PDB file of C-alpha atoms in Angstrom:
ATOM      1  CA  MET D   5      -7.804   5.534  17.674  1.00  0.00           C
ATOM      2  CA  ARG D   6     -10.669   3.151  18.949  1.00  0.00           C
ATOM      3  CA  LYS D   7      -9.362   0.655  21.253  1.00  0.00           C
ATOM      4  CA  GLY D   8     -10.293  -2.908  21.891  1.00  0.00           C
ATOM      5  CA  LEU D   9     -12.023  -5.359  19.746  1.00  0.00           C
ATOM      6  CA  LEU D  10     -13.985  -2.697  17.685  1.00  0.00           C
ATOM      7  CA  GLY D  11     -10.792  -0.979  17.079  1.00  0.00           C
ATOM      8  CA  LEU D  12      -9.171  -4.100  15.714  1.00  0.00           C
ATOM      9  CA  LYS D  13     -11.970  -4.912  13.480  1.00  0.00           C
ATOM     10  CA  GLU D  14     -12.203  -1.302  12.056  1.00  0.00           C
ATOM     11  CA  PHE D  15      -8.179  -1.516  11.406  1.00  0.00           C
ATOM     12  CA  ALA D  16      -8.570  -4.947   9.908  1.00  0.00           C
ATOM     13  CA  ASP D  17     -11.613  -3.889   7.703  1.00  0.00           C
ATOM     14  CA  ILE D  18      -9.404  -0.902   6.249  1.00  0.00           C
ATOM     15  CA  ARG D  19      -6.800  -3.370   5.341  1.00  0.00           C
ATOM     16  CA  GLN D  20      -9.115  -5.765   3.726  1.00  0.00           C
ATOM     17  CA  ASP D  21     -11.163  -3.074   1.891  1.00  0.00           C
ATOM     18  CA  ALA D  22      -7.723  -1.611   0.397  1.00  0.00           C
ATOM     19  CA  LEU D  23      -6.942  -5.145  -0.975  1.00  0.00           C
ATOM     20  CA  HIS D  24     -10.316  -5.715  -2.372  1.00  0.00           C
ATOM     21  CA  VAL D  25     -10.721  -1.994  -4.028  1.00  0.00           C
ATOM     22  CA  ALA D  26      -7.393  -2.490  -5.607  1.00  0.00           C
ATOM     23  CA  GLU D  27      -8.172  -5.755  -7.076  1.00  0.00           C
ATOM     24  CA  GLY D  28     -11.390  -4.298  -8.634  1.00  0.00           C
ATOM     25  CA  LYS D  29      -9.806  -1.117 -10.037  1.00  0.00           C
ATOM     26  CA  PHE D  30      -7.082  -2.847 -11.586  1.00  0.00           C
ATOM     27  CA  GLU D  31      -8.647  -6.190 -12.265  1.00  0.00           C
ATOM     28  CA  GLY D  32      -6.120  -8.045 -10.273  1.00  0.00           C
ATOM     29  CA  LYS D  33      -3.057  -6.783 -12.350  1.00  0.00           C
ATOM     30  CA  GLY D  34       0.001  -6.112 -10.440  1.00  0.00           C
ATOM     31  CA  LEU D  35      -1.063  -7.225  -7.018  1.00  0.00           C
ATOM     32  CA  THR D  36       2.490  -7.375  -5.977  1.00  0.00           C
ATOM     33  CA  ASP D  37       4.975  -4.525  -7.074  1.00  0.00           C
ATOM     34  CA  GLY D  38       2.475  -3.380  -9.870  1.00  0.00           C
ATOM     35  CA  HIS D  39      -0.465  -0.949 -10.296  1.00  0.00           C
ATOM     36  CA  ALA D  40      -2.878  -2.803  -8.002  1.00  0.00           C
ATOM     37  CA  ASP D  41      -0.081  -2.779  -5.262  1.00  0.00           C
ATOM     38  CA  ALA D  42       0.539   0.866  -5.663  1.00  0.00           C
ATOM     39  CA  PHE D  43      -3.170   1.698  -5.349  1.00  0.00           C
ATOM     40  CA  ARG D  44      -3.630  -0.581  -2.421  1.00  0.00           C
ATOM     41  CA  HIS D  45      -0.866   1.025  -0.422  1.00  0.00           C
ATOM     42  CA  ALA D  46      -1.954   4.491  -1.270  1.00  0.00           C
ATOM     43  CA  TYR D  47      -5.568   3.728  -0.512  1.00  0.00           C
ATOM     44  CA  TRP D  48      -4.632   1.983   2.841  1.00  0.00           C
ATOM     45  CA  ASN D  49      -2.597   4.996   3.877  1.00  0.00           C
ATOM     46  CA  ALA D  50      -5.380   7.412   2.829  1.00  0.00           C
ATOM     47  CA  MET D  51      -7.974   5.730   4.817  1.00  0.00           C
ATOM     48  CA  MET D  52      -5.795   5.340   7.872  1.00  0.00           C
ATOM     49  CA  THR D  53      -5.093   8.858   7.644  1.00  0.00           C
ATOM     50  CA  GLN D  54      -8.678   9.916   7.697  1.00  0.00           C
ATOM     51  CA  ARG D  55      -9.355   7.486  10.611  1.00  0.00           C
ATOM     52  CA  TYR D  56      -6.350   7.771  12.929  1.00  0.00           C
ATOM     53  CA  GLY D  57      -4.492  10.854  11.683  1.00  0.00           C
ATOM     54  CA  GLU D  58      -1.520  11.281   9.408  1.00  0.00           C
ATOM     55  CA  GLU D  59       1.218  11.018  11.954  1.00  0.00           C
ATOM     56  CA  TRP D  60      -0.060   7.595  13.131  1.00  0.00           C
ATOM     57  CA  ALA D  61      -0.614   6.502   9.609  1.00  0.00           C
ATOM     58  CA  ARG D  62       2.767   7.440   8.688  1.00  0.00           C
ATOM     59  CA  ASP D  63       4.607   5.983  11.690  1.00  0.00           C
ATOM     60  CA  PHE D  64       2.642   2.737  11.274  1.00  0.00           C
ATOM     61  CA  ALA D  65       2.947   2.352   7.539  1.00  0.00           C
ATOM     62  CA  THR D  66       6.954   3.176   7.795  1.00  0.00           C
ATOM     63  CA  ALA D  67       7.486   0.847  10.672  1.00  0.00           C
ATOM     64  CA  HIS D  68       5.628  -2.005   8.741  1.00  0.00           C
ATOM     65  CA  GLU D  69       8.184  -1.681   5.948  1.00  0.00           C
ATOM     66  CA  ARG D  70      11.269  -1.945   8.253  1.00  0.00           C
ATOM     67  CA  ASN D  71      11.785  -5.645   7.743  1.00  0.00           C
ATOM     68  CA  PRO D  72      15.693  -5.591   7.268  1.00  0.00           C
ATOM     69  CA  SER D  73      15.646  -8.656   4.978  1.00  0.00           C
ATOM     70  CA  SER D  74      13.229  -7.040   2.601  1.00  0.00           C
ATOM     71  CA  HIS D  75      14.435  -6.185  -0.676  1.00  0.00           C
ATOM     72  CA  HIS D  76      15.152  -2.200  -1.059  1.00  0.00           C
ATOM     73  CA  VAL D  77      13.477  -1.654  -4.508  1.00  0.00           C
ATOM     74  CA  PRO D  78       9.813  -2.820  -3.200  1.00  0.00           C
ATOM     75  CA  VAL D  79      10.137  -1.118  -0.046  1.00  0.00           C
ATOM     76  CA  ALA D  80      11.088   2.138  -1.797  1.00  0.00           C
ATOM     77  CA  MET D  81       7.941   1.594  -3.996  1.00  0.00           C
ATOM     78  CA  ASP D  82       5.795   0.983  -0.908  1.00  0.00           C
ATOM     79  CA  LEU D  83       7.098   3.894   1.066  1.00  0.00           C
ATOM     80  CA  HIS D  84       6.615   6.338  -2.034  1.00  0.00           C
ATOM     81  CA  ASN D  85       2.942   5.230  -2.611  1.00  0.00           C
ATOM     82  CA  ASN D  86       2.088   5.252   1.168  1.00  0.00           C
ATOM     83  CA  GLU D  87       3.225   8.910   1.256  1.00  0.00           C
ATOM     84  CA  VAL D  88       1.084   9.614  -1.856  1.00  0.00           C
ATOM     85  CA  GLY D  89      -1.978   8.203  -0.174  1.00  0.00           C
ATOM     86  CA  ARG D  90      -1.372  10.305   2.874  1.00  0.00           C
ATOM     87  CA  ALA D  91      -1.021  13.403   0.711  1.00  0.00           C
ATOM     88  CA  ILE D  92      -4.230  12.761  -1.052  1.00  0.00           C
ATOM     89  CA  ALA D  93      -6.038  12.199   2.183  1.00  0.00           C
ATOM     90  CA  ARG D  94      -4.632  15.422   3.657  1.00  0.00           C
ATOM     91  CA  ALA D  95      -5.810  17.396   0.502  1.00  0.00           C
ATOM     92  CA  ASN D  96      -9.125  15.642   0.523  1.00  0.00           C
ATOM     93  CA  PRO D  97     -10.040  15.236   4.367  1.00  0.00           C
ATOM     94  CA  ASP D  98     -13.925  14.888   3.840  1.00  0.00           C
ATOM     95  CA  ALA D  99     -13.745  12.452   0.662  1.00  0.00           C
ATOM     96  CA  SER D 100     -15.658   9.308   1.208  1.00  0.00           C
ATOM     97  CA  PRO D 101     -14.067   5.980   0.454  1.00  0.00           C
ATOM     98  CA  GLU D 102     -15.352   6.101  -3.086  1.00  0.00           C
ATOM     99  CA  GLN D 103     -14.207   9.433  -3.644  1.00  0.00           C
ATOM    100  CA  MET D 104     -10.832   8.439  -2.167  1.00  0.00           C
ATOM    101  CA  ALA D 105     -10.577   5.317  -4.364  1.00  0.00           C
ATOM    102  CA  ASN D 106     -11.337   7.412  -7.477  1.00  0.00           C
ATOM    103  CA  LEU D 107      -8.728  10.050  -6.540  1.00  0.00           C
ATOM    104  CA  ILE D 108      -6.063   7.363  -5.904  1.00  0.00           C
ATOM    105  CA  GLU D 109      -6.860   5.290  -9.005  1.00  0.00           C
ATOM    106  CA  GLN D 110      -6.451   8.738 -10.877  1.00  0.00           C
ATOM    107  CA  ALA D 111      -3.184   9.323  -9.234  1.00  0.00           C
ATOM    108  CA  VAL D 112      -1.979   5.881 -10.401  1.00  0.00           C
ATOM    109  CA  LYS D 113      -3.038   6.574 -13.890  1.00  0.00           C
ATOM    110  CA  ASP D 114      -1.386   9.950 -13.951  1.00  0.00           C
ATOM    111  CA  GLY D 115       2.175   8.533 -12.882  1.00  0.00           C
ATOM    112  CA  LYS D 116       2.009   9.972  -9.273  1.00  0.00           C
ATOM    113  CA  MET D 117       2.733   6.471  -8.071  1.00  0.00           C
ATOM    114  CA  VAL D 118       5.499   4.139  -8.778  1.00  0.00           C
ATOM    115  CA  VAL D 119       5.706   0.466  -9.829  1.00  0.00           C
ATOM    116  CA  ILE D 120       8.347  -1.983 -10.638  1.00  0.00           C
ATOM    117  CA  ASP D 121       8.857  -2.653 -14.235  1.00  0.00           C
ATOM    118  CA  LYS D 122      10.069  -5.996 -15.822  1.00  0.00           C
ATOM    119  CA  ASN D 123      13.695  -4.735 -15.493  1.00  0.00           C
ATOM    120  CA  ASP D 124      13.190  -4.575 -11.643  1.00  0.00           C
ATOM    121  CA  THR D 125      13.342  -0.880 -11.868  1.00  0.00           C
ATOM    122  CA  LEU D 126      11.137   1.787 -10.178  1.00  0.00           C
ATOM    123  CA  VAL D 127       9.065   3.733 -12.888  1.00  0.00           C
ATOM    124  CA  SER D 128       6.158   6.160 -12.689  1.00  0.00           C
ATOM    125  CA  SER D 129       2.946   4.287 -12.718  1.00  0.00           C
ATOM    126  CA  ASN D 130       2.021   5.713 -16.076  1.00  0.00           C
ATOM    127  CA  GLU D 131       5.206   4.445 -17.774  1.00  0.00           C
ATOM    128  CA  SER D 132       4.203   0.659 -17.610  1.00  0.00           C
ATOM    129  CA  PRO D 133       0.827  -0.729 -18.334  1.00  0.00           C
ATOM    130  CA  PRO D 134      -0.961  -2.626 -15.700  1.00  0.00           C
ATOM    131  CA  GLY D 135      -0.254  -6.084 -16.080  1.00  0.00           C
ATOM    132  CA  GLU D 136       3.047  -5.412 -17.534  1.00  0.00           C
ATOM    133  CA  THR D 137       5.125  -4.966 -14.422  1.00  0.00           C
ATOM    134  CA  ARG D 138       7.408  -7.267 -12.586  1.00  0.00           C
ATOM    135  CA  GLU D 139       6.112 -10.787 -12.104  1.00  0.00           C
ATOM    136  CA  THR D 140       7.151 -11.162  -8.518  1.00  0.00           C
ATOM    137  CA  LYS D 141       5.453 -14.420  -7.701  1.00  0.00           C
ATOM    138  CA  ASN D 142       7.360 -16.001 -10.609  1.00  0.00           C
ATOM    139  CA  LYS D 143      10.668 -14.146  -9.907  1.00  0.00           C
ATOM    140  CA  PRO D 144      10.866 -13.558  -6.105  1.00  0.00           C
ATOM    141  CA  TRP D 145      13.099 -10.684  -4.884  1.00  0.00           C
ATOM    142  CA  PRO D 146      16.444 -11.884  -3.357  1.00  0.00           C
ATOM    143  CA  THR D 147      15.882 -11.820   0.304  1.00  0.00           C
ATOM    144  CA  ASP D 148      15.929 -13.705   3.501  1.00  0.00           C
ATOM    145  CA  ASN D 149      12.201 -13.095   4.001  1.00  0.00           C
ATOM    146  CA  PRO D 150      10.235 -15.597   1.904  1.00  0.00           C
ATOM    147  CA  GLY D 151       6.892 -13.716   3.053  1.00  0.00           C
ATOM    148  CA  ARG D 152       7.722 -10.663   1.267  1.00  0.00           C
ATOM    149  CA  ASN D 153       6.001 -11.946  -1.809  1.00  0.00           C
ATOM    150  CA  ASP D 154       2.811 -12.393   0.117  1.00  0.00           C
ATOM    151  CA  ASP D 155       0.416  -9.607   1.028  1.00  0.00           C
ATOM    152  CA  HIS D 156       2.848  -8.052   3.277  1.00  0.00           C
ATOM    153  CA  ASP D 157       0.711  -6.183   5.644  1.00  0.00           C
ATOM    154  CA  PRO D 158       0.941  -7.020   9.185  1.00  0.00           C
ATOM    155  CA  GLY D 159      -0.806 -10.323   9.994  1.00  0.00           C
ATOM    156  CA  ASP D 160      -1.769  -8.920  13.552  1.00  0.00           C
ATOM    157  CA  PRO D 161      -4.089  -6.075  12.980  1.00  0.00           C
ATOM    158  CA  SER D 162      -3.256  -5.063  16.758  1.00  0.00           C
ATOM    159  CA  ALA D 163       0.384  -4.435  15.961  1.00  0.00           C
ATOM    160  CA  THR D 164       1.701  -0.991  16.666  1.00  0.00           C
ATOM    161  CA  PRO D 165       4.477   0.835  14.906  1.00  0.00           C
ATOM    162  CA  ASP D 166       6.921   0.514  17.861  1.00  0.00           C
ATOM    163  CA  GLN D 167       6.690  -3.306  17.617  1.00  0.00           C
ATOM    164  CA  TYR D 168       8.593  -3.187  14.357  1.00  0.00           C
TER     165      TYR D 168
END
């Protein structure tokens, strides 16, 4: 991993790119606990895997989800979709960002990801149409962590897995 300011910028750019690509692929539908969120997590992990290696990406993404006050259902969703993204990167190590985004979008459409339906249940991403998943912003998860409803990636791009 590149160190210093360039490394921090590179890491922050991957995170930001994942959010923007997810918004475009799913027209902003399901940015939290829905299809765009599933895509974002998988794409973020795929790009980190390509850039920093699978072990580092897995350690960081898993540690990032370890907030003890987070609700277990969205955490399970995120962990599953993170792993799918890493698997896609492992199977396509030379894919361009655009190719990776298309592979991940197809995985969402094929039901390889999970989303949370309106009954607060994890379902395959092809079982609930985009935009018809849990409305987390209007119905927050019961938790002591009000930040869970935000874009819950680390605010500090210099954070490392052992800090969580």
